[in-house]
Amino acid sequence: MTVNRLKILVGGVQLRDGVVTVTDILGRIFTRAGLHVLAMERGYASTIYGAHQFDPLVVSEEPPVSWGDPRLDILVALDYDSNPDAREQPNRDTILRHGRYLVDGGVLLYDSSTGEVPVEPLERRGIKVFPVPARTIARDELKLDVVKNMVAVGALFRVLEFDQDGTWLRQLVEERFARKGAQVVDLNLRAARRGREVVESILAARGWPGSGYRLQPRPSAEPRVLISGNEALSLGAIAAGCRFYAGYPITPASAILEFMEEHLPRFGGRALQGQNERESIRAAIGAALAGVRSMVGTSGPGLSLKVEEFGVAGMTEVPVVIVDTQRAGPSTGMPTKSEQGDLYLSIFGGHGEIPRIVLAPATQEECYTLMIEAHNLADKYQCPVFFLTDLNLSEGRKTVPEAVFTQHPVTIDRSTLVREADLRRDGAYRRFALTPTGISPRLVPGTVGGVLKASGSEHDERGFVSTDPAVRKAMMEKRARKMETFLREDARPPRVVGSVDGRPALVGWGSTLPVLLEAQQRLRQRGVEVAVVHFSYLWPFPAALAKPVLERASVLIAVEQNFTGQFADVIQACCLLPVRRVVKYNGLPLYPADVVGGVEHILHTGESHVRIGTEAPAPVKVSEGG
């Protein structure tokens, strides 16, 4: 019997079978029961309806290191008829795609409303199969098709011997449906009971004492929440004093816009859906120019469209935070698949040269804390600050202590913003004054005693447009000095886990940290000691802090989700150290086994560039959603 440690995958037809509804209910209830949930691998298609969708959850008593590998303990298939790509095999789309990843002795629970499916190969592996006619029960007995999801939830809870008296489920159902009336609440609870009854009858008929898995509540005095990266960074922005957000709907950044539209007005702020990507960033720059902390969010193609405005923010020295939730590109690429392919664009994008800061959080917790730093850095250095997440982190959900958001000290530092009392009223104020740090006194338009002129063209210290060679030279050097000041005063060294001395070091950035840490543990079990060196501060690259660490390693192996190894190139250019690389770019998440295999290949063969993830992920013909 496995207790409080398993991986569940729920699959079905996108926007029909309610896959996310089921996993959302499961994740929230398991979190409230004191268990840890990690869901970082959502699989869905960019089409609106009809493609395959899946959503795995890792559930454990202790915080899981990462989302692990494709291996599954329990597969829940909500399909009740055929996918167009698998007409000859009704009910089996989810099973065919993911059944091979079920561990021996695992569990398959599927909707048998249109008949049972052949499962002999799975049963020969000791897998327990539970056919539950969820849709038939919902449609024919309960007269409401949508409650089939609750039939599945109730069936799964019985499989897991969880919530036997229905307390956890009743609490959540009442919260979600109370406003729809007691009848709806009761209908959902009846649906869950019917699911339990079906599993009960199967257990009795087969003579099984149980499924082999059990979840037990572990009540904790520490309040926890299940939160996504998009939600966490939005909370961080609000805590940091951001009061204007602009965005244009684009996957996977749209959730930030929705969150800000719902919550920002409560704090005296406003969110704007621009008519296009460029209008969004221009609105954010305008609000920041007026003195409001501002942020704009987008993803790959949208970031490309904003490139000209990067220069405007840099030249006018306006602080703005730009969130890029990376997805697979180029062009529109694969909108619902994750990648780390926008690093070059963030660091080098735009004509001419402007100062900029590029940050990348590793976890949901860091989405919150690093976002607060991002806004302070934007204000201090009066430049664009890029905040790079990716689809896995942005939409991935994780159980996080509530204290991360309620007890984290928040400092809102607007020290470079001058006020009326700071001005001498003799006309001496110069918005773009040449200073040793490169940071000039910033003024909100309308402040008595100072005149603000802002232009995207080159200008002198007062903001008047100028092409004087001496002025141009001085202003370029002033702006560049800001980054020298940043490296001296605010840059952070990489996070190091394990000893680097004389050992291979796995180098990563952004959301790959949990996978690198689990790969490090697995390599240790195989007799290979490696260190993990992880960066959240990417640009300007902190070479003075990073090189003394990196050069102690026997070999540097960068692990990234892009084709070339973009961050490896940055390290090589800035530290003059050779960096080998393990890269994955097929749209699927990076798994610990990928890293272990790639590292061992490099150490055994001496190859410098290993591309992984070539195995076909789906055993049936698919157009999307694999």
XYZ file of C-alpha atoms in Angstrom:
626
model
C 0.000 0.000 0.000
C 1.424 3.361 -1.072
C 0.307 6.133 1.270
C 0.449 9.859 0.573
C 2.810 9.643 -2.390
C 1.567 9.335 -5.945
C 1.176 10.964 -9.343
C -2.286 11.252 -10.913
C -2.975 12.225 -14.514
C -6.447 13.286 -15.633
C -7.058 13.312 -19.395
C -9.961 13.960 -21.739
C -11.287 16.162 -24.523
C -10.444 19.850 -24.249
C -13.306 22.094 -23.138
C -15.710 19.177 -23.027
C -14.647 16.786 -20.313
C -13.695 19.312 -17.644
C -10.156 18.047 -17.088
C -8.981 21.230 -15.351
C -12.137 21.364 -13.219
C -11.377 17.910 -11.867
C -7.695 18.621 -11.152
C -8.542 21.982 -9.634
C -10.988 20.335 -7.224
C -8.497 17.592 -6.399
C -5.587 19.992 -5.930
C -7.489 22.359 -3.656
C -8.916 19.608 -1.477
C -5.602 17.775 -1.152
C -3.904 21.069 -0.205
C -6.532 21.791 2.439
C -6.033 18.282 3.778
C -2.410 19.159 4.507
C -0.841 17.377 1.533
C 1.531 18.951 -0.983
C 0.463 19.265 -4.604
C 2.619 20.109 -7.596
C 1.087 20.499 -11.058
C 3.648 21.870 -13.500
C 2.982 19.954 -16.685
C -0.321 20.956 -18.205
C -0.913 19.529 -21.659
C -3.454 21.250 -23.854
C -3.847 22.352 -27.436
C -4.028 25.789 -29.010
C -7.290 24.840 -30.699
C -10.467 25.900 -28.907
C -12.266 22.568 -28.714
C -11.885 18.890 -29.314
C -8.202 18.115 -28.908
C -6.688 15.968 -26.202
C -5.935 17.591 -22.850
C -4.185 16.252 -19.766
C -3.193 17.558 -16.371
C -0.950 15.615 -13.968
C -0.765 16.181 -10.203
C 2.047 15.097 -7.906
C 0.685 14.556 -4.387
C 2.913 13.882 -1.400
C 3.292 14.356 2.314
C 6.549 16.270 1.913
C 7.133 18.995 -0.700
C 8.126 17.202 -3.938
C 11.466 18.248 -5.372
C 10.123 18.434 -8.930
C 7.273 17.139 -11.063
C 9.329 14.034 -11.844
C 9.057 11.948 -15.003
C 6.062 10.846 -17.130
C 5.598 7.815 -14.856
C 2.068 7.597 -13.406
C 0.445 5.822 -10.505
C -3.156 6.608 -11.387
C -4.650 7.478 -14.777
C -8.139 9.008 -14.949
C -9.570 8.976 -18.503
C -12.637 11.169 -18.883
C -13.115 10.490 -22.611
C -16.385 8.712 -23.266
C -16.219 8.429 -27.033
C -13.552 8.462 -29.697
C -11.164 11.199 -30.599
C -11.263 11.952 -34.354
C -7.693 10.658 -34.512
C -8.632 7.353 -32.943
C -12.157 6.558 -34.174
C -11.555 2.861 -34.206
C -10.676 2.856 -30.526
C -13.471 4.583 -28.585
C -12.787 5.668 -25.020
C -9.118 4.978 -25.432
C -7.548 8.267 -26.456
C -6.241 9.144 -22.997
C -5.451 5.505 -22.280
C -3.438 5.075 -25.463
C -1.464 8.235 -24.921
C -0.662 7.796 -21.251
C -1.392 4.166 -20.339
C 2.135 3.068 -21.143
C 3.434 5.363 -18.406
C 1.340 3.646 -15.726
C 3.521 1.799 -13.247
C 2.964 -1.909 -12.756
C 0.301 -2.268 -10.072
C -1.105 1.190 -10.842
C -4.733 2.235 -11.312
C -6.805 3.075 -14.383
C -10.174 4.767 -13.828
C -12.080 5.583 -17.004
C -15.513 6.727 -18.158
C -17.224 3.623 -19.543
C -20.411 5.380 -20.646
C -20.086 4.102 -24.211
C -18.792 0.670 -23.295
C -15.835 -0.966 -21.664
C -12.461 -0.999 -23.372
C -9.993 -3.871 -23.785
C -7.499 -3.590 -20.969
C -5.945 -7.051 -20.843
C -2.398 -5.773 -21.495
C -2.721 -3.399 -18.534
C -4.244 -6.040 -16.271
C -1.364 -8.379 -17.063
C 0.866 -5.721 -15.477
C -1.178 -5.806 -12.291
C -2.970 -2.571 -13.039
C -6.388 -2.335 -11.386
C -9.056 -1.077 -13.794
C -12.191 0.774 -12.673
C -14.758 1.371 -15.466
C -17.138 4.073 -14.170
C -20.027 5.230 -16.440
C -19.717 8.826 -15.242
C -21.510 10.521 -18.130
C -24.351 7.997 -18.136
C -24.905 8.492 -14.400
C -24.846 12.260 -14.803
C -27.076 12.403 -17.861
C -29.570 9.606 -17.187
C -29.792 9.448 -13.388
C -28.994 12.998 -12.285
C -30.263 14.768 -15.427
C -27.303 17.129 -15.552
C -24.437 16.180 -17.832
C -21.827 18.490 -16.273
C -21.815 16.700 -12.919
C -20.040 13.755 -14.509
C -16.861 15.381 -13.229
C -18.086 14.978 -9.660
C -18.877 11.319 -10.364
C -15.222 10.911 -11.343
C -14.015 12.821 -8.270
C -16.125 10.688 -5.951
C -14.904 7.509 -7.651
C -11.275 8.604 -7.312
C -11.728 9.478 -3.660
C -13.001 5.938 -3.029
C -10.058 4.498 -4.927
C -7.770 6.508 -2.640
C -9.779 5.739 0.529
C -9.825 9.503 1.007
C -12.466 11.737 2.569
C -14.633 8.771 3.588
C -17.244 10.962 5.297
C -17.239 13.537 2.518
C -16.199 16.447 4.743
C -13.524 17.935 2.498
C -15.599 17.601 -0.647
C -18.738 19.043 0.928
C -16.832 22.090 2.145
C -15.420 22.861 -1.295
C -18.669 22.162 -3.143
C -20.602 24.458 -0.821
C -18.042 27.226 -1.392
C -18.120 26.847 -5.170
C -21.849 26.372 -5.695
C -23.563 28.001 -2.714
C -24.595 30.983 -4.789
C -26.290 28.622 -7.251
C -28.470 27.198 -4.525
C -28.754 24.170 -2.273
C -30.121 22.042 -5.101
C -26.916 22.396 -7.116
C -24.796 21.626 -4.060
C -26.829 18.529 -3.342
C -26.673 17.393 -6.972
C -22.886 17.553 -6.990
C -22.618 15.648 -3.731
C -25.025 12.991 -5.024
C -22.872 12.641 -8.123
C -19.786 12.089 -5.982
C -21.625 9.489 -3.890
C -22.633 7.583 -7.026
C -19.003 7.521 -8.123
C -18.032 6.071 -4.769
C -20.743 3.442 -5.010
C -19.575 2.255 -8.422
C -15.981 1.827 -7.228
C -17.255 0.102 -4.099
C -19.138 -2.428 -6.221
C -16.103 -3.070 -8.425
C -13.878 -3.663 -5.411
C -16.410 -6.110 -4.006
C -16.927 -7.907 -7.323
C -13.196 -8.323 -7.942
C -12.411 -9.208 -4.354
C -9.865 -6.403 -4.092
C -9.257 -5.131 -0.551
C -8.202 -1.793 -2.002
C -6.538 -0.119 -4.950
C -3.034 -0.169 -3.487
C -3.045 3.605 -2.914
C -4.301 5.716 -0.064
C -4.300 9.396 0.770
C -4.637 10.448 4.389
C -5.161 14.050 5.529
C -2.264 15.622 7.395
C -3.790 18.670 9.049
C -1.202 21.377 9.558
C -1.237 24.535 11.647
C 0.541 26.251 8.767
C -2.014 27.615 6.270
C -1.174 26.759 2.670
C -2.518 27.766 -0.694
C -2.434 26.212 -4.158
C -1.166 28.925 -6.460
C 0.108 29.322 -10.015
C 3.154 31.294 -11.118
C 0.949 33.863 -12.860
C -1.050 34.400 -9.678
C 2.062 34.603 -7.509
C 3.823 37.189 -9.677
C 0.611 39.229 -9.856
C 0.390 39.232 -6.073
C 4.051 40.282 -5.938
C 3.400 43.191 -8.282
C 0.482 44.435 -6.196
C 2.510 44.076 -2.991
C 5.325 46.043 -4.643
C 2.988 48.955 -5.296
C 2.236 48.307 -8.961
C -1.000 50.129 -9.684
C -1.209 49.933 -13.459
C -1.101 46.818 -15.578
C -1.583 46.576 -19.314
C -1.792 43.520 -21.497
C -3.244 42.020 -24.634
C -4.746 38.495 -24.499
C -2.082 35.944 -25.301
C -1.350 32.476 -23.987
C 0.032 31.912 -21.375
C 0.061 35.517 -20.078
C -3.681 36.163 -20.261
C -4.216 34.922 -16.709
C -2.151 37.857 -15.402
C -4.466 40.312 -17.138
C -7.526 38.526 -15.761
C -6.063 38.513 -12.232
C -5.139 42.183 -12.351
C -8.521 43.213 -13.787
C -10.216 41.440 -10.887
C -7.972 42.494 -8.008
C -6.064 45.689 -8.860
C -9.085 48.034 -8.431
C -9.336 46.987 -4.778
C -5.942 48.582 -4.245
C -6.694 51.751 -6.143
C -5.123 50.545 -9.373
C -6.324 49.730 -12.838
C -5.714 47.089 -15.487
C -6.057 47.852 -19.177
C -6.619 45.478 -22.077
C -4.959 47.288 -24.940
C -6.149 47.061 -28.517
C -2.848 45.433 -29.388
C 0.515 44.590 -27.885
C 2.164 47.912 -28.683
C -0.657 49.924 -27.219
C -0.307 47.911 -24.022
C 3.343 48.711 -23.434
C 2.887 52.324 -24.493
C 0.125 52.659 -21.899
C 2.399 51.160 -19.251
C 5.239 53.525 -20.214
C 2.846 56.464 -20.082
C 1.563 55.510 -16.640
C 5.136 55.048 -15.390
C 6.127 58.436 -16.812
C 3.298 59.893 -14.730
C 4.760 58.307 -11.613
C 2.680 55.119 -11.267
C 4.460 51.816 -10.817
C 3.555 49.936 -13.990
C 3.834 46.512 -15.541
C 3.021 44.948 -18.880
C 2.720 41.235 -19.634
C 2.948 39.191 -22.804
C 4.436 36.113 -24.455
C 6.778 35.394 -27.405
C 5.078 37.032 -30.425
C 3.801 39.856 -28.251
C 7.296 40.504 -26.935
C 8.533 40.809 -30.509
C 5.910 43.460 -31.241
C 7.022 45.534 -28.255
C 10.660 45.777 -29.295
C 10.550 49.411 -30.412
C 9.115 50.400 -27.043
C 12.018 48.769 -25.197
C 14.122 51.554 -26.676
C 11.577 54.231 -25.764
C 11.630 53.142 -22.112
C 15.431 53.003 -22.153
C 15.936 56.370 -23.852
C 13.350 58.208 -21.751
C 14.585 56.365 -18.661
C 11.120 55.258 -17.618
C 10.844 52.343 -15.161
C 8.609 49.548 -16.407
C 8.459 45.829 -15.659
C 7.895 43.598 -18.690
C 6.692 40.059 -17.964
C 7.392 37.534 -20.691
C 5.746 34.147 -20.137
C 7.801 32.231 -22.654
C 6.243 29.655 -24.962
C 7.609 27.657 -27.873
C 8.421 29.817 -30.904
C 9.393 31.351 -33.269
C 6.418 33.183 -34.774
C 3.243 31.860 -33.159
C 5.118 28.577 -32.692
C 3.319 26.317 -30.245
C 1.295 28.677 -28.040
C 0.444 26.089 -25.409
C 3.895 24.514 -25.060
C 6.746 25.710 -22.883
C 10.249 26.822 -23.853
C 13.077 29.125 -22.760
C 13.625 30.681 -26.144
C 13.301 34.425 -25.489
C 16.513 35.077 -23.576
C 18.375 36.575 -26.550
C 15.420 38.864 -27.333
C 15.225 40.060 -23.750
C 18.937 40.765 -23.495
C 19.654 42.080 -26.972
C 16.268 43.015 -28.469
C 15.935 46.506 -29.923
C 17.946 48.869 -32.064
C 20.770 50.837 -30.568
C 21.876 50.099 -27.024
C 19.897 50.635 -23.866
C 20.384 49.547 -20.271
C 18.075 46.791 -19.090
C 17.812 44.206 -16.344
C 16.679 40.623 -16.953
C 15.407 38.430 -14.115
C 13.978 34.890 -14.139
C 12.227 33.309 -11.128
C 12.631 29.608 -10.435
C 9.491 28.821 -8.430
C 6.065 30.167 -7.538
C 7.530 31.546 -4.299
C 10.194 33.386 -6.246
C 7.604 34.697 -8.707
C 6.320 36.670 -5.723
C 9.552 37.757 -4.048
C 11.544 38.470 -7.202
C 8.682 40.533 -8.638
C 8.961 42.879 -5.672
C 12.684 43.251 -6.396
C 11.915 43.818 -10.082
C 9.790 46.873 -9.353
C 12.352 48.345 -6.967
C 15.139 47.805 -9.505
C 13.055 49.378 -12.276
C 12.509 52.453 -10.145
C 16.116 52.737 -9.032
C 17.700 52.278 -12.453
C 14.873 53.852 -14.471
C 14.980 51.242 -17.194
C 12.984 48.246 -18.465
C 13.200 45.186 -16.236
C 12.361 41.931 -17.989
C 10.765 39.186 -15.917
C 11.071 35.830 -17.694
C 8.805 32.974 -16.741
C 7.572 30.213 -19.017
C 4.361 28.305 -19.582
C 5.221 25.547 -17.121
C 5.944 27.982 -14.312
C 3.236 30.499 -15.209
C 0.395 28.004 -15.357
C 1.930 25.415 -13.036
C 0.357 25.211 -9.591
C 2.048 24.403 -6.338
C 1.212 24.207 -2.656
C 2.907 27.184 -1.000
C 2.832 28.313 2.657
C 0.546 31.315 2.983
C 3.262 32.972 5.055
C 5.276 33.526 1.863
C 2.724 36.164 0.915
C 1.725 37.482 4.323
C 5.026 37.581 6.191
C 7.551 38.402 3.485
C 8.938 41.875 4.179
C 8.024 44.258 1.373
C 10.081 47.382 0.838
C 8.894 49.863 -1.770
C 11.980 51.895 -2.642
C 11.388 54.960 -4.820
C 14.519 56.774 -3.710
C 15.331 58.307 -7.099
C 11.948 60.022 -7.319
C 12.398 63.683 -6.350
C 9.595 65.719 -4.875
C 8.785 69.392 -4.626
C 10.662 69.758 -1.338
C 13.827 68.436 -3.038
C 13.870 71.150 -5.717
C 15.548 74.548 -5.366
C 13.111 76.265 -7.722
C 15.950 78.099 -9.443
C 15.615 76.239 -12.682
C 18.572 74.025 -11.876
C 16.662 70.735 -12.133
C 17.942 68.510 -14.921
C 15.958 65.340 -15.538
C 18.841 63.564 -17.251
C 21.665 64.974 -15.155
C 25.069 63.387 -15.669
C 25.854 61.611 -12.403
C 28.665 59.278 -11.283
C 26.156 56.425 -10.888
C 24.349 57.146 -14.137
C 21.105 57.510 -12.181
C 19.431 60.893 -12.627
C 16.799 62.498 -10.361
C 13.380 61.488 -11.620
C 10.431 63.846 -11.587
C 6.696 63.300 -11.850
C 5.207 65.719 -14.383
C 3.511 68.635 -12.628
C 5.851 68.779 -9.660
C 6.316 72.430 -8.806
C 9.868 73.601 -9.278
C 10.905 71.282 -12.071
C 10.321 70.912 -15.787
C 10.174 67.470 -17.369
C 10.890 66.935 -21.038
C 10.886 63.381 -22.375
C 11.798 62.295 -25.884
C 12.695 59.073 -27.621
C 15.352 61.045 -29.489
C 18.783 61.702 -28.053
C 18.741 64.666 -25.725
C 20.795 66.713 -23.327
C 20.561 66.790 -19.547
C 17.353 68.874 -19.628
C 15.663 66.692 -22.219
C 16.140 68.950 -25.252
C 16.768 66.967 -28.446
C 20.415 67.079 -29.444
C 22.757 65.491 -31.985
C 25.841 67.186 -30.584
C 28.585 64.514 -30.577
C 29.759 65.513 -27.121
C 26.220 65.351 -25.704
C 25.590 62.034 -27.396
C 28.792 60.556 -25.978
C 28.046 61.823 -22.479
C 24.440 60.586 -22.440
C 25.311 57.123 -23.786
C 28.010 56.768 -21.142
C 25.635 57.994 -18.428
C 23.009 55.404 -19.311
C 25.621 52.677 -19.510
C 26.970 53.618 -16.058
C 23.625 52.595 -14.559
C 24.409 48.988 -15.343
C 27.876 49.315 -13.834
C 26.177 50.604 -10.686
C 23.722 47.718 -10.792
C 26.528 45.169 -10.984
C 28.301 46.872 -8.085
C 25.302 47.396 -5.784
C 22.448 45.025 -6.641
C 23.533 42.076 -8.794
C 23.130 38.668 -7.154
C 25.442 35.676 -7.446
C 24.066 32.337 -8.615
C 22.520 29.952 -6.141
C 24.868 26.992 -5.568
C 23.681 23.601 -4.294
C 26.468 21.115 -3.584
C 30.197 21.474 -3.881
C 31.495 22.845 -7.156
C 35.178 22.153 -6.506
C 36.525 19.755 -9.106
C 33.085 18.411 -9.988
C 30.716 18.826 -12.917
C 28.269 21.678 -12.421
C 24.758 21.760 -13.860
C 24.019 25.352 -14.812
C 20.447 26.529 -15.205
C 18.140 29.512 -15.093
C 14.465 30.126 -14.507
C 11.986 27.308 -13.965
C 14.417 24.426 -14.483
C 15.812 24.606 -10.927
C 13.525 21.933 -9.354
C 14.349 19.475 -12.156
C 18.081 20.122 -11.799
C 17.875 19.471 -8.056
C 16.083 16.158 -8.577
C 18.549 15.202 -11.312
C 21.381 15.987 -8.887
C 19.876 13.546 -6.362
C 19.460 10.823 -8.984
C 23.003 11.252 -10.260
C 24.285 10.954 -6.692
C 22.424 7.649 -6.349
C 24.264 6.507 -9.483
C 27.636 7.503 -8.040
C 28.000 10.817 -9.882
C 28.401 13.914 -7.715
C 27.476 17.159 -9.411
C 26.750 20.686 -8.216
C 23.820 22.838 -9.307
C 24.501 26.479 -10.154
C 21.306 28.376 -10.814
C 20.817 31.984 -11.938
C 17.817 34.266 -11.340
C 19.724 37.466 -12.160
C 20.604 36.995 -15.820
C 21.502 40.406 -17.209
C 23.687 42.380 -16.916
C 25.507 39.116 -16.375
C 27.188 39.175 -12.940
C 30.514 37.855 -14.209
C 32.514 39.099 -11.212
C 30.248 37.103 -8.894
C 29.699 34.072 -11.091
C 33.080 33.374 -12.692
C 34.923 32.550 -9.435
C 32.245 29.910 -8.800
C 31.999 28.522 -12.314
C 35.731 28.179 -12.918
C 36.058 25.837 -9.937
C 33.949 23.166 -11.660
C 35.561 20.372 -13.659
C 33.048 20.868 -16.461
C 30.118 23.223 -16.937
C 26.914 21.732 -18.359
C 24.123 24.176 -19.068
C 20.630 22.651 -19.119
C 18.038 24.675 -21.023
C 14.754 24.384 -22.889
C 15.862 25.864 -26.197
C 17.764 24.680 -29.261
C 21.068 26.505 -29.037
C 21.744 26.862 -25.333
C 21.256 30.623 -25.153
C 22.380 31.075 -21.567
C 25.419 28.871 -22.190
C 26.430 31.340 -24.905
C 26.052 34.225 -22.453
C 28.304 32.516 -19.911
C 30.927 31.686 -22.521
C 30.940 35.269 -23.773
C 31.065 36.884 -20.326
C 33.304 34.439 -18.450
C 35.435 33.012 -21.289
C 34.725 29.512 -19.983
C 33.689 26.569 -22.160
C 30.118 25.439 -21.471
C 28.655 22.184 -22.691
C 24.935 21.942 -22.981
C 21.915 19.655 -22.643
C 18.914 21.120 -24.424
C 15.289 20.096 -24.972
C 12.912 21.888 -27.328
C 10.107 19.486 -28.327
C 7.434 21.286 -26.308
C 7.319 18.760 -23.477
C 8.550 19.641 -19.993
C 12.106 18.921 -18.966
C 12.219 15.740 -16.890
C 14.907 14.680 -14.390
C 15.582 11.573 -16.493
C 16.322 13.853 -19.471
C 18.973 15.676 -17.472
C 20.492 12.513 -16.024
C 20.723 10.923 -19.460
C 22.191 14.022 -21.061
C 24.793 14.580 -18.338
C 25.922 10.954 -18.348
C 26.222 11.076 -22.137
C 28.432 14.157 -21.970
C 30.604 12.730 -19.186
C 31.070 9.419 -21.020
C 31.531 10.684 -24.576
C 32.881 14.192 -24.132
C 30.300 15.600 -26.525
C 29.579 19.282 -26.107
C 25.939 19.546 -27.205
C 23.291 16.933 -26.417
C 19.781 17.373 -27.758
C 17.209 15.285 -25.906
C 13.514 14.484 -26.064
C 13.389 12.820 -29.456
C 11.040 10.021 -28.353
C 7.505 10.353 -29.752
C 5.274 11.180 -26.777
C 1.983 9.848 -28.128
C 1.246 6.350 -29.434
C -1.708 7.497 -31.555
C -1.899 9.853 -34.474
C -2.400 13.344 -33.151
C -2.669 16.813 -34.590
C -2.392 18.607 -31.281
C -2.389 18.076 -27.574
C 0.134 15.253 -27.322
